[in-house]
CSV table of C-alpha atoms in Angstrom, one decimal:
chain,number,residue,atom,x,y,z
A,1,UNK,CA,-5.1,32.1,6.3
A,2,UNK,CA,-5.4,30.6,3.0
A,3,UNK,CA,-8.1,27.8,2.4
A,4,UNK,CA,-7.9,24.6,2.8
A,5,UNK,CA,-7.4,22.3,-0.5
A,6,UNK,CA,-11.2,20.5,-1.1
A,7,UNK,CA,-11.4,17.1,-1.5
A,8,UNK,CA,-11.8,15.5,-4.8
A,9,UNK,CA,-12.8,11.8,-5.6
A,10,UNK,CA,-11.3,11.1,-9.1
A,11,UNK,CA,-11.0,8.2,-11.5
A,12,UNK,CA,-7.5,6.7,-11.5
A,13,UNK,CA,-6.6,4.1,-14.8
A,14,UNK,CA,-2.9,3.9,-12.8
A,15,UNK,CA,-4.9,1.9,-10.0
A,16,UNK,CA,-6.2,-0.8,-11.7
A,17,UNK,CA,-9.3,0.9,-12.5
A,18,UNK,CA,-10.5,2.5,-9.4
A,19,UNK,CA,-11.8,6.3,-8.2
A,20,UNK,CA,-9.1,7.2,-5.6
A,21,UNK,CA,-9.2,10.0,-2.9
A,22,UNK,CA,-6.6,11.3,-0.5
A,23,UNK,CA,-7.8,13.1,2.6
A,24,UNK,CA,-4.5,15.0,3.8
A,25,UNK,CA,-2.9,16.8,0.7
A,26,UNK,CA,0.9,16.0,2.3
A,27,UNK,CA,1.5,13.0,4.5
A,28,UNK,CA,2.7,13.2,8.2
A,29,UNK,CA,3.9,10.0,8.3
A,30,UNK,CA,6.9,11.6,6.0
A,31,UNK,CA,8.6,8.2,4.8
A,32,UNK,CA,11.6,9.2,3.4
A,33,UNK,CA,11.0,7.1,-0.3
A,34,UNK,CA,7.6,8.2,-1.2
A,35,UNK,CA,7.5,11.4,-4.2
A,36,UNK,CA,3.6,11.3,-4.0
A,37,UNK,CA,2.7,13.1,-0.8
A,38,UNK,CA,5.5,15.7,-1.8
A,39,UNK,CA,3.6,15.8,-5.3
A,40,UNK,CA,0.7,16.4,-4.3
A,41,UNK,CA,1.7,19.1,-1.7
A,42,UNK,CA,3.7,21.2,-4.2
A,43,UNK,CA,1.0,20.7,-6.9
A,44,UNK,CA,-2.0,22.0,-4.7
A,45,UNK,CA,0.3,24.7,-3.0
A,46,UNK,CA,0.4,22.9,0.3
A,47,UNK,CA,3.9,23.8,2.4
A,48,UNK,CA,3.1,21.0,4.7
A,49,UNK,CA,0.7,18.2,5.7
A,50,UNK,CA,-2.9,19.7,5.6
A,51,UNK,CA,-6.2,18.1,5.9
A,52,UNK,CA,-8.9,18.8,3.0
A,53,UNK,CA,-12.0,20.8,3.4
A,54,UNK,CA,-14.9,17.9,3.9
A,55,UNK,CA,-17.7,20.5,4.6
A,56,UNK,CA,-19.2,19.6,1.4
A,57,UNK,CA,-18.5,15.6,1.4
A,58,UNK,CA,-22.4,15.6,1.5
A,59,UNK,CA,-22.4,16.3,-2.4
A,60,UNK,CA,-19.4,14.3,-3.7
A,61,UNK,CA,-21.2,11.9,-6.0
A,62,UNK,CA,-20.3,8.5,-4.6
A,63,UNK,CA,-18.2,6.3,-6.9
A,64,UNK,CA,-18.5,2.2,-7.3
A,65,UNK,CA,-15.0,1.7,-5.8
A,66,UNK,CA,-12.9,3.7,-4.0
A,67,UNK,CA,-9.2,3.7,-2.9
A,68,UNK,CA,-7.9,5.2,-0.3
A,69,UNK,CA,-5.4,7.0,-1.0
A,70,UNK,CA,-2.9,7.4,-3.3
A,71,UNK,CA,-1.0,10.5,-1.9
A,72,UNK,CA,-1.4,10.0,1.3
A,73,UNK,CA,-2.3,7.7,4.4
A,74,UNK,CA,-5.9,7.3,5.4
A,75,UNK,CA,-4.9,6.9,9.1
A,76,UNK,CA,-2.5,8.9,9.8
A,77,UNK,CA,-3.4,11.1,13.0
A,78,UNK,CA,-4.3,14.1,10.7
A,79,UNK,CA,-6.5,11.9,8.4
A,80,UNK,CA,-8.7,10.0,10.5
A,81,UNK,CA,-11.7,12.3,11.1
A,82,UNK,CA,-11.9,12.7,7.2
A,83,UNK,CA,-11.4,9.4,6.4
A,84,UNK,CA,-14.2,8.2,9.1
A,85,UNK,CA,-16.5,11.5,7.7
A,86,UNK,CA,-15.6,10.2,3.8
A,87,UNK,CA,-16.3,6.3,4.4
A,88,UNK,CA,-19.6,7.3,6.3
A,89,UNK,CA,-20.8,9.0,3.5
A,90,UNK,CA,-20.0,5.9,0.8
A,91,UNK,CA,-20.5,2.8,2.3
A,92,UNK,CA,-24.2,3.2,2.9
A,93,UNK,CA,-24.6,3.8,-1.1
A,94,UNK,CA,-23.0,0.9,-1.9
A,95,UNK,CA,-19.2,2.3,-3.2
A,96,UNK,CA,-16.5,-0.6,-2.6
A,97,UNK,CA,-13.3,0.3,-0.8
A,98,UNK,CA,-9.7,-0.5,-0.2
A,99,UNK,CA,-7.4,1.0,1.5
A,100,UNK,CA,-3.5,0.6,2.0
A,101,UNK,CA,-2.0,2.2,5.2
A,102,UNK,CA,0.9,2.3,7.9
A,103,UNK,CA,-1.5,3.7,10.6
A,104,UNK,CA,-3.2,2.1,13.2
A,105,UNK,CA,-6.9,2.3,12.0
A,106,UNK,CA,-9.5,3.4,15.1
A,107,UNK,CA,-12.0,0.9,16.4
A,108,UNK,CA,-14.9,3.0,15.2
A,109,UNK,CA,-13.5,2.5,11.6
A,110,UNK,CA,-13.5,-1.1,11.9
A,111,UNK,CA,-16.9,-1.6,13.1
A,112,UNK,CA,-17.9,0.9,10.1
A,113,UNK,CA,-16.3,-1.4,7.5
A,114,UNK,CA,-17.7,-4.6,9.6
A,115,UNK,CA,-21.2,-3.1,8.8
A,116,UNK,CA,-20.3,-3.3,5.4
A,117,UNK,CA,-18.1,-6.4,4.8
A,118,UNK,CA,-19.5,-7.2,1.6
A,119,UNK,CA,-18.4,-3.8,0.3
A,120,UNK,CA,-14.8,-4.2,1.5
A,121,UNK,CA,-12.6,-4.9,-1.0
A,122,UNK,CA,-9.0,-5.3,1.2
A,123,UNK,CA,-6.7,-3.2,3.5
A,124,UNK,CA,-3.3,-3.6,2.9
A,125,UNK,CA,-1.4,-2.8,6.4
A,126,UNK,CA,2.1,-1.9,5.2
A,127,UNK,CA,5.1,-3.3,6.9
A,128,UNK,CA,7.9,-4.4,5.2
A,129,UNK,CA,10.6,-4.9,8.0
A,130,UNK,CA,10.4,-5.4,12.1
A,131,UNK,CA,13.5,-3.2,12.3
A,132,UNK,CA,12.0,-0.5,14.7
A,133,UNK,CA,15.9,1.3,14.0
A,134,UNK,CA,15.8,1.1,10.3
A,135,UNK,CA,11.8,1.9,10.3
A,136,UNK,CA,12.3,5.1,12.7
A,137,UNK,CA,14.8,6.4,9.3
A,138,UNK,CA,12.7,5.3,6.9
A,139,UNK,CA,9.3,5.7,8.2
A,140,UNK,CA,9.6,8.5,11.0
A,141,UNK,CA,6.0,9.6,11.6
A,142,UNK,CA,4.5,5.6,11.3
A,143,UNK,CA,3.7,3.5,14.4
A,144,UNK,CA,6.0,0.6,15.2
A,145,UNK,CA,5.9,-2.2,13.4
A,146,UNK,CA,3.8,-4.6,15.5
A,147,UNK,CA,1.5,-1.7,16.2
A,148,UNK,CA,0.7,-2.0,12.7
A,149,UNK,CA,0.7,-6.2,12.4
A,150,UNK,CA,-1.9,-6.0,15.0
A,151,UNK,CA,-4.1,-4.5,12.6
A,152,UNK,CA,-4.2,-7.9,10.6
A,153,UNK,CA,-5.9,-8.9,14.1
A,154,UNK,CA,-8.3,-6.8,14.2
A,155,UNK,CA,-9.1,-6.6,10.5
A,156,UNK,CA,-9.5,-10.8,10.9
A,157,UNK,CA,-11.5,-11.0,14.2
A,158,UNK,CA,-14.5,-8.9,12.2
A,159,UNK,CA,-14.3,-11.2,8.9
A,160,UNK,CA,-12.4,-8.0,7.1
A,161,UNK,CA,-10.0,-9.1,4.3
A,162,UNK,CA,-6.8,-7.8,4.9
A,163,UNK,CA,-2.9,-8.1,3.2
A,164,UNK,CA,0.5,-7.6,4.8
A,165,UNK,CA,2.2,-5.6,2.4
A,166,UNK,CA,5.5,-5.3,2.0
A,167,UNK,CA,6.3,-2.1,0.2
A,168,UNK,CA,8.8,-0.9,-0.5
A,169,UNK,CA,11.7,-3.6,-0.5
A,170,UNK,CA,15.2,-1.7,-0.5
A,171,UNK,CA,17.6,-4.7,-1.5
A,172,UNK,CA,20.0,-5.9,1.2
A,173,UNK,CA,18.4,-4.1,3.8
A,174,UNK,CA,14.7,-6.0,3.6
A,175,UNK,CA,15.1,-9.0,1.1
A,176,UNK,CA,17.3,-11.0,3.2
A,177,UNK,CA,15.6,-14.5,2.9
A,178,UNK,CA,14.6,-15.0,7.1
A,179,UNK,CA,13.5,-11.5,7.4
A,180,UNK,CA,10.6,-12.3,5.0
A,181,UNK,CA,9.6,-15.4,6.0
A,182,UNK,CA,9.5,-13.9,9.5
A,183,UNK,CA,7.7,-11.4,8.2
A,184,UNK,CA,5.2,-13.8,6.5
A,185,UNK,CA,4.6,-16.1,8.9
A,186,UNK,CA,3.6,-12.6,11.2
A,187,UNK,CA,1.2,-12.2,8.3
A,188,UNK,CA,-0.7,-15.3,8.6
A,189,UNK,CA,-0.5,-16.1,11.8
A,190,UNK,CA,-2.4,-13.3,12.9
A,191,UNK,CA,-5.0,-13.5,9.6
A,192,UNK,CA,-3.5,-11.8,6.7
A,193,UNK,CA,-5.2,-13.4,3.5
A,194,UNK,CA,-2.3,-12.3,1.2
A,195,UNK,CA,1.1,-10.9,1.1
A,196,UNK,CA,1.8,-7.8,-1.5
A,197,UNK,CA,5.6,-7.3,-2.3
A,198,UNK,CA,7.1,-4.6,-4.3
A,199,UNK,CA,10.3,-3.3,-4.8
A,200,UNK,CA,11.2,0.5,-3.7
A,201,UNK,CA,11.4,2.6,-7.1
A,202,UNK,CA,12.6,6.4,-7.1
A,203,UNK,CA,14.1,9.0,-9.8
A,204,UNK,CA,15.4,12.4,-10.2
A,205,UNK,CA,15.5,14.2,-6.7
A,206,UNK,CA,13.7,11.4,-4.5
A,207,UNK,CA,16.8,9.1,-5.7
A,208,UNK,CA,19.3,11.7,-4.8
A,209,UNK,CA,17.9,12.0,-1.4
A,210,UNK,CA,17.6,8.5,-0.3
A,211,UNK,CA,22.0,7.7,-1.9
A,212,UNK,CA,22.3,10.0,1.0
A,213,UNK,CA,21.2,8.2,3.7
A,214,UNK,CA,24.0,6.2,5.3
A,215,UNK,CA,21.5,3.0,5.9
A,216,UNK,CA,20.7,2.9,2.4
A,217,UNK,CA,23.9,3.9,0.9
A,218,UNK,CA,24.7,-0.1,-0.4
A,219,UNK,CA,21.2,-0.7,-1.0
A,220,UNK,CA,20.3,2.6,-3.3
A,221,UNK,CA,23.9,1.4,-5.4
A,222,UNK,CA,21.8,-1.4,-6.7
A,223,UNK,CA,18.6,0.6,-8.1
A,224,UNK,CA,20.2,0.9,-11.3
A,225,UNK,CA,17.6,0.0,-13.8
A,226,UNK,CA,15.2,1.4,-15.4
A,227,UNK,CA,11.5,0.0,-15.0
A,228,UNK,CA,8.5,0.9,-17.6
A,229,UNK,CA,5.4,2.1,-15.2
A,230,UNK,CA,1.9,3.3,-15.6
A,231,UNK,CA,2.5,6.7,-16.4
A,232,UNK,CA,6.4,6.4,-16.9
A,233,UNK,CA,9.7,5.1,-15.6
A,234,UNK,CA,11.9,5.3,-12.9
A,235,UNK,CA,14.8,3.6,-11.3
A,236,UNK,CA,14.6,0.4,-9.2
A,237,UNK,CA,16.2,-3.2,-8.8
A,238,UNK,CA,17.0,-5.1,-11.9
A,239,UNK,CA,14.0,-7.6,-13.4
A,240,UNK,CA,16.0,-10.5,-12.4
A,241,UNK,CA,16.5,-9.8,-8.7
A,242,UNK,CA,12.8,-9.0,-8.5
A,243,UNK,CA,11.7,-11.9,-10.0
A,244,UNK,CA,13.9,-14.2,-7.6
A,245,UNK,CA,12.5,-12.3,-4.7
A,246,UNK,CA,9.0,-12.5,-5.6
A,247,UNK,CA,9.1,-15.9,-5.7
A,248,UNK,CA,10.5,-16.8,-2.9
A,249,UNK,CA,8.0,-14.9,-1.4
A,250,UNK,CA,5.3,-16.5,-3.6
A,251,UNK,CA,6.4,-20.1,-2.7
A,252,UNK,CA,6.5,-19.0,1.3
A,253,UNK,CA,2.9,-17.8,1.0
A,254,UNK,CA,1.6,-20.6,-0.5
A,255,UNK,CA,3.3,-22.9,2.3
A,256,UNK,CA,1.5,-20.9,4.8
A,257,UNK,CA,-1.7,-20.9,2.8
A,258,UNK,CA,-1.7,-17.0,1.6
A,259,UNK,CA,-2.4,-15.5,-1.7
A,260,UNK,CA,0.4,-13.6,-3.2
A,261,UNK,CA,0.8,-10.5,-5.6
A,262,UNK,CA,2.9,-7.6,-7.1
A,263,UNK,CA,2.0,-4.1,-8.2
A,264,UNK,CA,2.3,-4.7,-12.1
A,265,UNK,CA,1.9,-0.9,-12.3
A,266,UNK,CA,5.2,-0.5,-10.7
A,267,UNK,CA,6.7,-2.6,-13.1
A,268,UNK,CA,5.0,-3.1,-16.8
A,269,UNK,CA,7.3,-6.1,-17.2
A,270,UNK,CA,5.9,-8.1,-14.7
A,271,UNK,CA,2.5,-7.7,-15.9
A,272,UNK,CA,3.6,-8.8,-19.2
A,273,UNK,CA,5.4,-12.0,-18.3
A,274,UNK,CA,2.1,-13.4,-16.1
A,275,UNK,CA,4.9,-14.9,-13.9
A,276,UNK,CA,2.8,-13.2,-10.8
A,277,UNK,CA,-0.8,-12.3,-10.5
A,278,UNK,CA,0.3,-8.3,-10.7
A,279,UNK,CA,-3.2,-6.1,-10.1
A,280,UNK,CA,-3.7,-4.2,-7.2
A,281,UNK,CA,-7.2,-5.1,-7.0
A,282,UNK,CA,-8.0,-8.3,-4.9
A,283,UNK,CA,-8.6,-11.0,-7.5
A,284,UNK,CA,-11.9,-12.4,-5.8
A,285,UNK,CA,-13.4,-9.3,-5.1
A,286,UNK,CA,-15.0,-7.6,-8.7
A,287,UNK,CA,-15.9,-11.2,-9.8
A,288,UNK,CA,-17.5,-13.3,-6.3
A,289,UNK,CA,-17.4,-10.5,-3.3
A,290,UNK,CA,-15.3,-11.2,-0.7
A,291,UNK,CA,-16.9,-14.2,1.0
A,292,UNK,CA,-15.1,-16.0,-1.7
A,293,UNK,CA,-11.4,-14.6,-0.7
A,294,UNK,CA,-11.2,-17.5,1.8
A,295,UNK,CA,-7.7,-19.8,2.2
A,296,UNK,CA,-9.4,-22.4,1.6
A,297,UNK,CA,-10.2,-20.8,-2.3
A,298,UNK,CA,-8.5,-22.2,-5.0
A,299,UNK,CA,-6.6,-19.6,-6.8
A,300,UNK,CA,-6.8,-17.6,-10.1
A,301,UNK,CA,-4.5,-17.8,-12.4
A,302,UNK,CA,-1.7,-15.2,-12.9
A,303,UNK,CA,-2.8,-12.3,-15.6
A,304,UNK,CA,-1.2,-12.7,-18.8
């Protein structure tokens, strides 16, 4: 039996400026759009999903902020020991995290970051559809929808800053104008602080496979244009239909008192054109903590 990949805490520029760690090299949640787990699993000789040796997270040099996880989810069945092992070892030297997920994250995790709240950056708890048919396609290893809303719950009960985000939008299929306003007015009635929307992107082979998928067949006609990134390019929505749907989602945050944002690394453009405050990183966080990231907080600025 080979050995397990180790885990490695690494500097990431592509994510705003954080040190990022995956705990599962592979994903078992296996969402059909995402080219990262499958990355990562063919560059570290992984065949399928496999947790990372943490028998020497004692020594990993803990870093000032932390995301988890690029590659992978944090609470995916497979990746919640490590992820609970990992945080236990950080938090109580001062590292600040975020995390995004489609899990359901264990009690025992929440009470961890609750004994750290001013170290907590923000969990974004991905949804972007209440579909349970079109999320058992797309998303076949994640928990139902409102399995994963009531996280926002949870997260908001212990004074945890947390974001629905809605990632990826395929056109037609999730952009339809009362699907996300139901979907954000889910988000702030049960706590969210903000709502993070981004457009699905693919290239190459990941494209191929989703224009096969019936469901998407209309939708994937329409990713026609390519969009600079951190790092590269690759094929999504054109700038124009982005830019509508962001702000409608922008103008029904505000109206239900949330903070909205895109992922300007998925889309240099956007961070260029300061239409939308485009980092990944929550805006109050690096400059007040987040005791500040209130509703009741005026807001910053979109980045030039």
């Amino acid at each position: 039996m080979s050995a397990r990949p180790a885990l490695t805490v690494e500097y990431e520029p592509r994510f705003c400026g954080t040190h990022a760690a995956d705990v599962t090299v592979g994903c078992s949640f296996g969402c059909v759009y995402c080219p990262f787990a499958d990355l990562a699993a063919r560059r570290r000789g992984v065949e399928r999903p496999t947790a990372v040796d943490l028998s020497g997270v004692a020594s990993v040099a803990a870093p000032p902020s932390l995301f988890l996880s690029p590659a992978s989810d944090p609470f995916a069945p497979q990746a919640v020991a490590g992820t609970q092992a990992l945080l236990e070892h950080v938090l109580p030297q001062g590292t600040g995290v975020a995390f995004v997920t489609k899990g359901v994250i264990p009690d025992d995790t929440i009470e961890l970051l609750a004994a750290h709240r001013s170290q907590i950056e923000g969990v974004g708890v991905g949804v972007t559809s209440l579909d349970d048919a079109r999320n058992g396609l797309l998303e076949p290893g994640c928990p139902p929808a409102r399995a994963r809303l009531e996280n926002l719950d949870r997260l908001a009960a212990r004074g945890l800053p947390a974001a629905l985000r809605m990632d990826p939008l395929f056109p037609l299929v999730d952009d339809e104008p009362a699907a996300l306003e139901e979907l954000v007015v889910e988000g702030a009635r049960r706590g969210a602080l903000a709502v993070t929307a981004t457009y699905v992107f693919a290239w190459g082979h990941y494209l191929r496979r989703l224009r096969e998928l019936p469901l998407l067949a209309e939708s994937v006609a329409l990713v026609t244009e390519k969009a600079p990134m951190e790092g590269g390019a690759a094929f999504s929505v054109p700038l124009a239909r982005k830019v509508e749907t962001y702000g409608r989602i922008a103008a029904l945050a505000e109206a239900h008192g949330l903070w909205f944002n895109t992922c300007g690394c998925k889309d240099l453009r956007l961070r260029e054109s300061g239409q939308f405050f485009s980092s990944c990183r929550n805006a109050f966080f690096p400059k007040n903590g987040l005791a500040a990231f209130t509703r009741s907080e005026s807001r910053p600025a979109p980045a030039a």
